[in-house]
A tleap script that builds the chain and sets N, CA, C and O, in Angstrom:
source leaprc.protein.ff14SB
mol = sequence {
  NGLN VAL GLN LEU VAL GLU SER GLY GLY GLY
  LEU VAL GLN ALA GLY GLY SER LEU ARG LEU
  SER CYS ALA ALA SER GLY ARG THR PHE SER
  ASN TYR ARG MET GLY TRP PHE ARG GLN ALA
  PRO GLY LYS GLU ARG GLU PHE VAL ALA SER
  MET LYS TRP SER GLY GLY ASP THR LEU TYR
  ALA ASP SER VAL LYS GLY ARG PHE THR ILE
  SER ARG ASP ASN ALA GLU ASN THR VAL TYR
  LEU GLN MET ASN SER LEU THR PRO GLU ASP
  THR ALA VAL TYR TYR CYS ALA ALA ARG ALA
  ILE LEU SER GLY ARG TYR ASN TYR TRP GLY
  GLN GLY THR GLN VAL THR VAL SER CSER
}
set mol.1.N position { 71.686 -37.735 -11.973 }
set mol.1.CA position { 70.882 -36.522 -12.315 }
set mol.1.C position { 71.356 -35.836 -13.595 }
set mol.1.O position { 72.400 -35.211 -13.786 }
set mol.2.N position { 70.185 -36.140 -14.560 }
set mol.2.CA position { 70.384 -35.655 -15.984 }
set mol.2.C position { 70.857 -34.206 -16.118 }
set mol.2.O position { 70.301 -33.319 -15.471 }
set mol.3.N position { 71.801 -33.970 -16.889 }
set mol.3.CA position { 72.105 -32.578 -17.294 }
set mol.3.C position { 72.223 -32.481 -18.820 }
set mol.3.O position { 72.811 -33.303 -19.522 }
set mol.4.N position { 71.627 -31.436 -19.228 }
set mol.4.CA position { 71.990 -31.063 -20.625 }
set mol.4.C position { 72.201 -29.614 -20.680 }
set mol.4.O position { 71.372 -28.749 -20.398 }
set mol.5.N position { 73.491 -29.439 -21.102 }
set mol.5.CA position { 74.112 -28.143 -20.992 }
set mol.5.C position { 74.575 -27.638 -22.748 }
set mol.5.O position { 75.441 -28.163 -23.446 }
set mol.6.N position { 73.766 -26.597 -23.066 }
set mol.6.CA position { 74.063 -26.170 -24.246 }
set mol.6.C position { 74.901 -25.024 -24.514 }
set mol.6.O position { 74.862 -24.172 -23.626 }
set mol.7.N position { 75.736 -24.744 -25.613 }
set mol.7.CA position { 76.778 -23.800 -25.859 }
set mol.7.C position { 76.817 -23.709 -27.152 }
set mol.7.O position { 76.392 -24.587 -27.903 }
set mol.8.N position { 77.409 -22.474 -27.573 }
set mol.8.CA position { 77.533 -22.280 -28.999 }
set mol.8.C position { 76.853 -21.024 -29.623 }
set mol.8.O position { 77.284 -20.582 -30.688 }
set mol.9.N position { 75.886 -20.486 -29.039 }
set mol.9.CA position { 75.132 -19.364 -29.462 }
set mol.9.C position { 75.797 -18.255 -29.551 }
set mol.9.O position { 76.850 -18.027 -28.956 }
set mol.10.N position { 75.164 -17.435 -30.370 }
set mol.10.CA position { 75.826 -15.933 -30.556 }
set mol.10.C position { 75.165 -15.321 -31.628 }
set mol.10.O position { 74.183 -15.791 -32.203 }
set mol.11.N position { 75.773 -14.166 -31.908 }
set mol.11.CA position { 75.238 -13.214 -33.054 }
set mol.11.C position { 75.975 -13.550 -34.186 }
set mol.11.O position { 77.189 -13.723 -34.078 }
set mol.12.N position { 75.397 -13.670 -35.284 }
set mol.12.CA position { 75.860 -13.849 -36.482 }
set mol.12.C position { 75.136 -13.199 -37.694 }
set mol.12.O position { 73.932 -12.977 -37.567 }
set mol.13.N position { 75.671 -12.920 -38.696 }
set mol.13.CA position { 74.907 -12.182 -39.935 }
set mol.13.C position { 74.349 -13.158 -40.722 }
set mol.13.O position { 74.884 -14.266 -40.763 }
set mol.14.N position { 73.202 -12.882 -41.453 }
set mol.14.CA position { 72.395 -13.637 -42.323 }
set mol.14.C position { 73.395 -14.351 -43.212 }
set mol.14.O position { 74.387 -13.810 -43.699 }
set mol.15.N position { 73.043 -15.603 -43.375 }
set mol.15.CA position { 73.908 -16.296 -44.405 }
set mol.15.C position { 75.233 -16.967 -43.698 }
set mol.15.O position { 76.064 -17.624 -44.325 }
set mol.16.N position { 75.281 -16.734 -42.500 }
set mol.16.CA position { 76.386 -17.348 -41.771 }
set mol.16.C position { 75.957 -18.681 -41.081 }
set mol.16.O position { 74.842 -19.157 -41.296 }
set mol.17.N position { 76.848 -19.266 -40.260 }
set mol.17.CA position { 76.900 -20.549 -39.655 }
set mol.17.C position { 77.210 -20.448 -38.394 }
set mol.17.O position { 78.064 -19.616 -38.090 }
set mol.18.N position { 76.668 -21.169 -37.482 }
set mol.18.CA position { 76.760 -21.613 -36.146 }
set mol.18.C position { 76.729 -23.121 -35.731 }
set mol.18.O position { 76.036 -23.877 -36.411 }
set mol.19.N position { 77.337 -23.550 -34.803 }
set mol.19.CA position { 77.350 -24.838 -34.389 }
set mol.19.C position { 77.044 -24.974 -32.982 }
set mol.19.O position { 77.878 -24.601 -32.158 }
set mol.20.N position { 75.835 -25.514 -32.583 }
set mol.20.CA position { 75.287 -25.522 -31.215 }
set mol.20.C position { 75.779 -26.925 -30.695 }
set mol.20.O position { 75.799 -27.852 -31.505 }
set mol.21.N position { 76.130 -27.113 -29.554 }
set mol.21.CA position { 76.757 -28.142 -28.693 }
set mol.21.C position { 75.808 -28.480 -27.340 }
set mol.21.O position { 75.392 -27.599 -26.588 }
set mol.22.N position { 75.606 -29.584 -27.209 }
set mol.22.CA position { 74.673 -29.848 -26.082 }
set mol.22.C position { 75.381 -31.201 -25.546 }
set mol.22.O position { 75.353 -32.306 -26.088 }
set mol.23.N position { 76.041 -30.817 -24.307 }
set mol.23.CA position { 76.679 -31.698 -23.482 }
set mol.23.C position { 75.774 -32.339 -22.511 }
set mol.23.O position { 75.161 -31.692 -21.662 }
set mol.24.N position { 75.685 -33.796 -22.665 }
set mol.24.CA position { 74.793 -34.714 -21.978 }
set mol.24.C position { 75.602 -35.349 -20.705 }
set mol.24.O position { 76.788 -35.670 -20.787 }
set mol.25.N position { 74.926 -35.472 -19.688 }
set mol.25.CA position { 75.529 -36.227 -18.578 }
set mol.25.C position { 74.532 -36.825 -17.613 }
set mol.25.O position { 73.343 -36.607 -17.843 }
set mol.26.N position { 74.843 -37.497 -16.641 }
set mol.26.CA position { 74.010 -38.201 -15.638 }
set mol.26.C position { 73.373 -39.452 -16.138 }
set mol.26.O position { 72.729 -40.014 -15.251 }
set mol.27.N position { 73.361 -39.972 -17.128 }
set mol.27.CA position { 72.783 -41.352 -17.428 }
set mol.27.C position { 73.540 -41.826 -18.761 }
set mol.27.O position { 74.342 -41.163 -19.418 }
set mol.28.N position { 73.108 -43.084 -18.991 }
set mol.28.CA position { 73.390 -43.651 -20.447 }
set mol.28.C position { 72.141 -43.250 -21.389 }
set mol.28.O position { 70.990 -43.352 -20.965 }
set mol.29.N position { 72.430 -42.793 -22.680 }
set mol.29.CA position { 71.344 -42.104 -23.426 }
set mol.29.C position { 71.102 -43.128 -24.621 }
set mol.29.O position { 70.283 -42.889 -25.509 }
set mol.30.N position { 71.868 -44.279 -24.579 }
set mol.30.CA position { 71.731 -45.159 -25.693 }
set mol.30.C position { 70.159 -45.442 -26.084 }
set mol.30.O position { 69.860 -45.832 -27.213 }
set mol.31.N position { 69.348 -45.255 -25.237 }
set mol.31.CA position { 67.895 -45.775 -25.529 }
set mol.31.C position { 67.251 -44.362 -25.588 }
set mol.31.O position { 66.070 -44.402 -25.243 }
set mol.32.N position { 67.629 -43.308 -25.878 }
set mol.32.CA position { 67.048 -42.039 -25.925 }
set mol.32.C position { 67.126 -41.401 -27.173 }
set mol.32.O position { 67.969 -41.709 -28.015 }
set mol.33.N position { 66.288 -40.531 -27.324 }
set mol.33.CA position { 66.032 -39.696 -28.523 }
set mol.33.C position { 66.434 -38.214 -28.095 }
set mol.33.O position { 65.963 -37.751 -27.056 }
set mol.34.N position { 67.316 -37.452 -28.904 }
set mol.34.CA position { 67.746 -36.174 -28.717 }
set mol.34.C position { 67.256 -35.269 -29.546 }
set mol.34.O position { 67.227 -35.526 -30.750 }
set mol.35.N position { 66.823 -34.157 -29.100 }
set mol.35.CA position { 66.300 -32.897 -29.991 }
set mol.35.C position { 66.729 -31.820 -29.732 }
set mol.35.O position { 67.307 -31.606 -28.666 }
set mol.36.N position { 66.547 -30.924 -30.625 }
set mol.36.CA position { 66.784 -29.597 -30.512 }
set mol.36.C position { 65.276 -28.967 -30.768 }
set mol.36.O position { 64.433 -29.546 -31.452 }
set mol.37.N position { 65.074 -27.756 -30.149 }
set mol.37.CA position { 63.860 -26.969 -29.960 }
set mol.37.C position { 64.188 -25.544 -30.020 }
set mol.37.O position { 65.316 -25.191 -29.675 }
set mol.38.N position { 63.288 -24.650 -30.439 }
set mol.38.CA position { 63.816 -23.348 -30.484 }
set mol.38.C position { 62.428 -22.489 -29.985 }
set mol.38.O position { 61.314 -23.007 -30.067 }
set mol.39.N position { 62.620 -21.230 -29.504 }
set mol.39.CA position { 61.467 -20.389 -29.025 }
set mol.39.C position { 61.972 -18.929 -29.496 }
set mol.39.O position { 63.011 -18.389 -29.113 }
set mol.40.N position { 61.102 -18.438 -30.334 }
set mol.40.CA position { 61.424 -17.076 -30.762 }
set mol.40.C position { 60.613 -16.143 -29.814 }
set mol.40.O position { 59.609 -16.616 -29.281 }
set mol.41.N position { 60.938 -14.971 -29.586 }
set mol.41.CA position { 60.345 -13.895 -28.794 }
set mol.41.C position { 58.752 -13.916 -29.408 }
set mol.41.O position { 58.482 -13.796 -30.603 }
set mol.42.N position { 57.857 -14.081 -28.415 }
set mol.42.CA position { 56.408 -14.062 -28.679 }
set mol.42.C position { 55.795 -14.931 -29.228 }
set mol.42.O position { 54.616 -14.734 -29.523 }
set mol.43.N position { 56.451 -16.187 -29.531 }
set mol.43.CA position { 56.203 -17.352 -30.085 }
set mol.43.C position { 56.306 -18.683 -29.236 }
set mol.43.O position { 57.017 -18.740 -28.233 }
set mol.44.N position { 55.537 -19.778 -29.708 }
set mol.44.CA position { 55.786 -21.075 -28.901 }
set mol.44.C position { 56.901 -21.612 -29.327 }
set mol.44.O position { 57.437 -21.375 -30.410 }
set mol.45.N position { 57.382 -22.546 -28.263 }
set mol.45.CA position { 58.719 -23.248 -28.654 }
set mol.45.C position { 58.347 -24.317 -29.675 }
set mol.45.O position { 57.352 -25.032 -29.561 }
set mol.46.N position { 59.159 -24.368 -30.612 }
set mol.46.CA position { 58.900 -25.413 -31.765 }
set mol.46.C position { 60.113 -26.468 -32.067 }
set mol.46.O position { 61.280 -26.224 -31.762 }
set mol.47.N position { 59.697 -27.645 -32.692 }
set mol.47.CA position { 60.788 -28.786 -32.857 }
set mol.47.C position { 61.748 -28.053 -34.023 }
set mol.47.O position { 61.331 -27.332 -34.930 }
set mol.48.N position { 62.919 -28.366 -33.807 }
set mol.48.CA position { 63.890 -28.242 -35.008 }
set mol.48.C position { 64.373 -29.295 -35.748 }
set mol.48.O position { 64.341 -29.392 -36.975 }
set mol.49.N position { 64.928 -30.263 -34.774 }
set mol.49.CA position { 65.468 -31.526 -35.202 }
set mol.49.C position { 65.832 -32.480 -34.112 }
set mol.49.O position { 66.064 -32.072 -32.974 }
set mol.50.N position { 65.887 -33.747 -34.440 }
set mol.50.CA position { 65.953 -34.885 -33.539 }
set mol.50.C position { 66.662 -36.072 -34.203 }
set mol.50.O position { 66.624 -36.239 -35.422 }
set mol.51.N position { 67.304 -36.886 -33.369 }
set mol.51.CA position { 67.928 -38.188 -34.024 }
set mol.51.C position { 67.932 -39.149 -32.611 }
set mol.51.O position { 67.859 -38.665 -31.481 }
set mol.52.N position { 68.019 -40.434 -32.870 }
set mol.52.CA position { 68.143 -41.420 -31.718 }
set mol.52.C position { 69.583 -41.273 -31.392 }
set mol.52.O position { 70.356 -40.967 -32.300 }
set mol.53.N position { 70.064 -41.480 -30.059 }
set mol.53.CA position { 71.391 -41.411 -29.947 }
set mol.53.C position { 72.241 -42.339 -30.369 }
set mol.53.O position { 73.450 -42.148 -30.502 }
set mol.54.N position { 71.532 -43.602 -30.646 }
set mol.54.CA position { 72.363 -44.710 -31.157 }
set mol.54.C position { 72.679 -44.359 -32.679 }
set mol.54.O position { 73.551 -45.007 -33.258 }
set mol.55.N position { 72.025 -43.403 -33.303 }
set mol.55.CA position { 72.384 -43.116 -34.610 }
set mol.55.C position { 71.123 -42.994 -35.483 }
set mol.55.O position { 70.056 -43.448 -35.070 }
set mol.56.N position { 71.217 -42.422 -36.620 }
set mol.56.CA position { 70.145 -42.407 -37.523 }
set mol.56.C position { 68.932 -41.822 -37.028 }
set mol.56.O position { 68.854 -41.156 -35.995 }
set mol.57.N position { 67.830 -42.144 -37.941 }
set mol.57.CA position { 66.392 -41.704 -37.966 }
set mol.57.C position { 66.424 -40.291 -37.308 }
set mol.57.O position { 66.046 -39.944 -36.189 }
set mol.58.N position { 66.996 -39.560 -38.348 }
set mol.58.CA position { 67.124 -38.007 -38.140 }
set mol.58.C position { 65.821 -37.316 -38.462 }
set mol.58.O position { 65.340 -37.740 -39.513 }
set mol.59.N position { 65.213 -36.514 -37.956 }
set mol.59.CA position { 64.128 -35.620 -38.315 }
set mol.59.C position { 64.404 -34.213 -38.343 }
set mol.59.O position { 65.248 -33.736 -37.585 }
set mol.60.N position { 63.767 -33.520 -39.148 }
set mol.60.CA position { 64.006 -31.990 -39.240 }
set mol.60.C position { 62.594 -31.349 -39.368 }
set mol.60.O position { 61.603 -31.904 -39.843 }
set mol.61.N position { 62.659 -30.217 -38.916 }
set mol.61.CA position { 61.417 -29.311 -39.185 }
set mol.61.C position { 61.513 -28.875 -40.658 }
set mol.61.O position { 62.612 -28.904 -41.211 }
set mol.62.N position { 60.491 -28.501 -41.273 }
set mol.62.CA position { 60.526 -28.347 -42.916 }
set mol.62.C position { 61.349 -27.007 -43.055 }
set mol.62.O position { 62.086 -26.889 -44.034 }
set mol.63.N position { 61.263 -25.994 -42.127 }
set mol.63.CA position { 61.960 -24.729 -42.063 }
set mol.63.C position { 63.450 -24.766 -42.163 }
set mol.63.O position { 64.131 -23.862 -42.649 }
set mol.64.N position { 63.936 -25.972 -41.624 }
set mol.64.CA position { 65.461 -26.043 -41.380 }
set mol.64.C position { 66.090 -27.295 -42.401 }
set mol.64.O position { 67.305 -27.479 -42.462 }
set mol.65.N position { 65.221 -28.038 -43.104 }
set mol.65.CA position { 65.807 -28.711 -43.894 }
set mol.65.C position { 66.719 -28.374 -44.962 }
set mol.65.O position { 66.417 -27.479 -45.752 }
set mol.66.N position { 67.906 -29.063 -45.069 }
set mol.66.CA position { 68.804 -28.955 -45.929 }
set mol.66.C position { 69.777 -27.806 -45.583 }
set mol.66.O position { 70.755 -27.547 -46.284 }
set mol.67.N position { 69.435 -27.101 -44.407 }
set mol.67.CA position { 70.353 -26.032 -43.772 }
set mol.67.C position { 71.071 -26.564 -42.431 }
set mol.67.O position { 72.263 -26.347 -42.212 }
set mol.68.N position { 70.199 -27.311 -41.518 }
set mol.68.CA position { 70.480 -27.666 -40.223 }
set mol.68.C position { 71.078 -29.108 -40.364 }
set mol.68.O position { 70.675 -29.890 -41.226 }
set mol.69.N position { 72.048 -29.407 -39.480 }
set mol.69.CA position { 72.301 -31.058 -39.337 }
set mol.69.C position { 72.523 -31.234 -38.049 }
set mol.69.O position { 73.189 -30.491 -37.327 }
set mol.70.N position { 71.879 -32.374 -37.693 }
set mol.70.CA position { 71.997 -32.848 -36.300 }
set mol.70.C position { 73.006 -33.944 -35.961 }
set mol.70.O position { 72.936 -34.822 -36.820 }
set mol.71.N position { 73.812 -34.183 -35.133 }
set mol.71.CA position { 74.755 -35.257 -35.083 }
set mol.71.C position { 75.076 -35.501 -33.597 }
set mol.71.O position { 74.635 -34.736 -32.739 }
set mol.72.N position { 75.747 -36.433 -33.329 }
set mol.72.CA position { 76.355 -36.646 -31.975 }
set mol.72.C position { 77.677 -37.403 -31.916 }
set mol.72.O position { 78.054 -38.231 -32.746 }
set mol.73.N position { 78.302 -37.025 -30.869 }
set mol.73.CA position { 79.814 -37.566 -30.584 }
set mol.73.C position { 79.582 -38.638 -29.387 }
set mol.73.O position { 79.318 -38.276 -28.241 }
set mol.74.N position { 79.686 -39.752 -29.706 }
set mol.74.CA position { 79.534 -40.800 -28.445 }
set mol.74.C position { 80.674 -40.405 -27.358 }
set mol.74.O position { 80.360 -40.220 -26.182 }
set mol.75.N position { 81.844 -40.299 -27.751 }
set mol.75.CA position { 83.050 -40.094 -26.791 }
set mol.75.C position { 83.075 -38.791 -26.085 }
set mol.75.O position { 83.656 -38.543 -25.029 }
set mol.76.N position { 82.285 -37.905 -26.897 }
set mol.76.CA position { 82.137 -36.718 -26.138 }
set mol.76.C position { 81.034 -36.567 -25.182 }
set mol.76.O position { 81.084 -35.874 -24.166 }
set mol.77.N position { 79.814 -37.419 -25.668 }
set mol.77.CA position { 78.562 -37.404 -24.971 }
set mol.77.C position { 77.934 -36.138 -25.280 }
set mol.77.O position { 77.442 -35.442 -24.392 }
set mol.78.N position { 77.930 -35.781 -26.602 }
set mol.78.CA position { 77.585 -34.424 -27.046 }
set mol.78.C position { 76.795 -34.525 -28.300 }
set mol.78.O position { 77.063 -35.264 -29.248 }
set mol.79.N position { 75.786 -33.700 -28.204 }
set mol.79.CA position { 74.829 -33.659 -29.537 }
set mol.79.C position { 75.041 -32.389 -30.064 }
set mol.79.O position { 75.016 -31.474 -29.241 }
set mol.80.N position { 75.281 -32.047 -31.444 }
set mol.80.CA position { 75.350 -30.953 -32.010 }
set mol.80.C position { 74.204 -30.392 -33.085 }
set mol.80.O position { 73.359 -31.227 -33.406 }
set mol.81.N position { 74.117 -29.411 -33.518 }
set mol.81.CA position { 73.216 -28.826 -34.286 }
set mol.81.C position { 74.178 -27.718 -35.281 }
set mol.81.O position { 74.507 -26.596 -34.895 }
set mol.82.N position { 74.467 -28.191 -36.367 }
set mol.82.CA position { 75.308 -27.428 -37.395 }
set mol.82.C position { 74.169 -26.402 -38.030 }
set mol.82.O position { 73.166 -26.955 -38.481 }
set mol.83.N position { 74.220 -25.299 -38.085 }
set mol.83.CA position { 73.244 -24.315 -38.552 }
set mol.83.C position { 73.859 -23.595 -39.907 }
set mol.83.O position { 74.757 -22.772 -39.729 }
set mol.84.N position { 73.521 -23.804 -40.933 }
set mol.84.CA position { 74.196 -23.061 -42.001 }
set mol.84.C position { 72.998 -21.914 -42.782 }
set mol.84.O position { 71.803 -21.868 -42.487 }
set mol.85.N position { 73.508 -21.280 -43.548 }
set mol.85.CA position { 72.532 -20.372 -44.262 }
set mol.85.C position { 71.513 -19.773 -43.282 }
set mol.85.O position { 70.303 -19.884 -43.483 }
set mol.86.N position { 71.985 -19.187 -42.301 }
set mol.86.CA position { 70.999 -18.651 -41.266 }
set mol.86.C position { 70.370 -17.515 -41.864 }
set mol.86.O position { 70.909 -16.829 -42.733 }
set mol.87.N position { 69.055 -17.290 -41.324 }
set mol.87.CA position { 68.425 -16.047 -41.572 }
set mol.87.C position { 67.848 -15.506 -40.369 }
set mol.87.O position { 67.793 -16.214 -39.363 }
set mol.88.N position { 67.345 -14.144 -40.366 }
set mol.88.CA position { 66.786 -13.510 -39.197 }
set mol.88.C position { 65.604 -14.381 -38.574 }
set mol.88.O position { 65.314 -14.249 -37.385 }
set mol.89.N position { 64.946 -15.247 -39.379 }
set mol.89.CA position { 63.878 -16.202 -38.778 }
set mol.89.C position { 64.494 -17.165 -38.062 }
set mol.89.O position { 63.791 -17.971 -37.453 }
set mol.90.N position { 65.716 -17.242 -38.014 }
set mol.90.CA position { 66.186 -18.456 -37.124 }
set mol.90.C position { 66.524 -17.845 -35.919 }
set mol.90.O position { 67.113 -18.567 -35.115 }
set mol.91.N position { 66.319 -16.790 -35.620 }
set mol.91.CA position { 66.649 -16.024 -34.489 }
set mol.91.C position { 65.808 -16.577 -33.185 }
set mol.91.O position { 64.580 -16.493 -33.175 }
set mol.92.N position { 66.491 -17.106 -32.163 }
set mol.92.CA position { 65.398 -17.824 -30.969 }
set mol.92.C position { 66.521 -18.338 -30.020 }
set mol.92.O position { 67.722 -18.480 -30.250 }
set mol.93.N position { 65.787 -18.582 -28.870 }
set mol.93.CA position { 66.601 -19.495 -27.870 }
set mol.93.C position { 66.478 -20.776 -28.399 }
set mol.93.O position { 65.425 -21.085 -28.955 }
set mol.94.N position { 67.549 -21.696 -28.295 }
set mol.94.CA position { 67.642 -23.050 -28.725 }
set mol.94.C position { 67.945 -23.806 -27.603 }
set mol.94.O position { 68.867 -23.605 -26.813 }
set mol.95.N position { 67.017 -24.791 -27.577 }
set mol.95.CA position { 66.979 -25.699 -26.341 }
set mol.95.C position { 67.359 -27.200 -26.865 }
set mol.95.O position { 66.877 -27.620 -27.917 }
set mol.96.N position { 68.192 -27.930 -26.123 }
set mol.96.CA position { 68.504 -29.288 -26.276 }
set mol.96.C position { 67.597 -30.137 -25.335 }
set mol.96.O position { 67.525 -29.850 -24.140 }
set mol.97.N position { 66.887 -31.206 -25.884 }
set mol.97.CA position { 66.126 -32.022 -24.967 }
set mol.97.C position { 66.311 -33.452 -25.145 }
set mol.97.O position { 66.905 -33.767 -26.176 }
set mol.98.N position { 65.972 -34.305 -24.442 }
set mol.98.CA position { 66.162 -35.762 -24.344 }
set mol.98.C position { 64.919 -36.530 -23.884 }
set mol.98.O position { 64.297 -35.997 -22.965 }
set mol.99.N position { 64.452 -37.679 -24.358 }
set mol.99.CA position { 63.302 -38.367 -24.176 }
set mol.99.C position { 63.778 -39.887 -24.415 }
set mol.99.O position { 64.594 -40.241 -25.266 }
set mol.100.N position { 63.163 -40.648 -23.574 }
set mol.100.CA position { 63.401 -42.155 -23.922 }
set mol.100.C position { 62.684 -42.464 -25.149 }
set mol.100.O position { 61.742 -41.754 -25.503 }
set mol.101.N position { 63.084 -43.529 -25.859 }
set mol.101.CA position { 62.578 -43.781 -27.045 }
set mol.101.C position { 61.109 -44.043 -26.899 }
set mol.101.O position { 60.337 -43.557 -27.725 }
set mol.102.N position { 60.749 -44.641 -26.090 }
set mol.102.CA position { 59.379 -45.420 -25.694 }
set mol.102.C position { 58.535 -44.309 -25.202 }
set mol.102.O position { 57.324 -44.523 -25.138 }
set mol.103.N position { 59.045 -43.029 -24.805 }
set mol.103.CA position { 58.251 -42.092 -24.183 }
set mol.103.C position { 57.840 -41.140 -25.129 }
set mol.103.O position { 58.551 -40.922 -26.110 }
set mol.104.N position { 56.546 -40.414 -24.918 }
set mol.104.CA position { 56.122 -39.733 -25.867 }
set mol.104.C position { 56.379 -38.168 -25.621 }
set mol.104.O position { 55.931 -37.343 -26.417 }
set mol.105.N position { 57.077 -37.812 -24.549 }
set mol.105.CA position { 57.475 -36.511 -24.248 }
set mol.105.C position { 58.984 -36.244 -23.797 }
set mol.105.O position { 59.673 -37.028 -23.144 }
set mol.106.N position { 59.331 -35.099 -24.228 }
set mol.106.CA position { 60.830 -34.886 -24.046 }
set mol.106.C position { 60.697 -34.352 -22.409 }
set mol.106.O position { 59.990 -33.386 -22.119 }
set mol.107.N position { 61.385 -35.031 -21.514 }
set mol.107.CA position { 61.512 -34.749 -20.255 }
set mol.107.C position { 62.726 -34.305 -19.719 }
set mol.107.O position { 62.757 -34.200 -18.493 }
set mol.108.N position { 63.588 -34.061 -20.262 }
set mol.108.CA position { 64.840 -33.563 -20.010 }
set mol.108.C position { 65.346 -32.235 -20.746 }
set mol.108.O position { 65.522 -32.427 -21.949 }
set mol.109.N position { 65.593 -31.065 -20.357 }
set mol.109.CA position { 65.597 -30.045 -21.013 }
set mol.109.C position { 66.844 -29.083 -20.568 }
set mol.109.O position { 67.018 -28.837 -19.374 }
set mol.110.N position { 67.576 -28.630 -21.428 }
set mol.110.CA position { 68.833 -27.712 -21.237 }
set mol.110.C position { 68.172 -26.398 -20.900 }
set mol.110.O position { 66.956 -26.214 -20.935 }
set mol.111.N position { 69.176 -25.407 -20.537 }
set mol.111.CA position { 68.819 -24.099 -19.960 }
set mol.111.C position { 68.602 -23.162 -21.457 }
set mol.111.O position { 67.891 -22.158 -21.402 }
set mol.112.N position { 69.102 -23.467 -22.457 }
set mol.112.CA position { 68.914 -22.700 -23.759 }
set mol.112.C position { 70.011 -22.027 -24.020 }
set mol.112.O position { 70.782 -21.769 -23.096 }
set mol.113.N position { 70.306 -21.583 -25.437 }
set mol.113.CA position { 71.348 -20.671 -25.830 }
set mol.113.C position { 70.787 -19.870 -26.858 }
set mol.113.O position { 70.124 -20.343 -27.781 }
set mol.114.N position { 71.046 -18.647 -26.713 }
set mol.114.CA position { 70.597 -17.491 -27.552 }
set mol.114.C position { 71.134 -17.545 -28.993 }
set mol.114.O position { 72.363 -17.533 -29.053 }
set mol.115.N position { 70.516 -17.598 -30.101 }
set mol.115.CA position { 71.130 -17.464 -31.302 }
set mol.115.C position { 70.208 -16.045 -31.959 }
set mol.115.O position { 68.989 -15.888 -32.036 }
set mol.116.N position { 71.195 -15.251 -32.322 }
set mol.116.CA position { 70.481 -14.131 -32.946 }
set mol.116.C position { 71.154 -13.786 -34.296 }
set mol.116.O position { 72.349 -13.494 -34.346 }
set mol.117.N position { 70.363 -13.828 -35.384 }
set mol.117.CA position { 70.825 -13.587 -36.834 }
set mol.117.C position { 70.477 -12.262 -37.259 }
set mol.117.O position { 69.282 -11.977 -37.332 }
set mol.118.N position { 71.407 -11.359 -37.567 }
set mol.118.CA position { 71.137 -9.893 -38.208 }
set mol.118.C position { 71.030 -9.947 -39.673 }
set mol.118.O position { 71.566 -10.796 -40.385 }
set mol.119.N position { 70.299 -8.978 -40.061 }
set mol.119.CA position { 70.093 -8.956 -41.452 }
set mol.119.C position { 70.954 -7.939 -42.131 }
set mol.119.O position { 70.892 -7.795 -43.352 }
savepdb mol mol.pdb
quit
């Protein structure tokens, strides 16, 4: 059974940094793409960043380019989202997700972790 467990959220001041972690288990993810999404209050869930588990092919939403970095640690089976220069507009619940590379939809989701950026 696939499990994605996020951690690392919290309250931070504008300009600060946080690193989110997504511990993945239940299968081999070598042929998967891992993504981070977020949902702010009253808004739809939006894409933040993604990468192939095997490495490379990183994608970022325009709103986070240059500030956020997605990475993974094979030994720890964990995907990270390093978030720098945070602004109040980054406040949201952040979700980790996974999909098979040949699939068009993310079908595995974590429970989410809250990130709150104060001004």
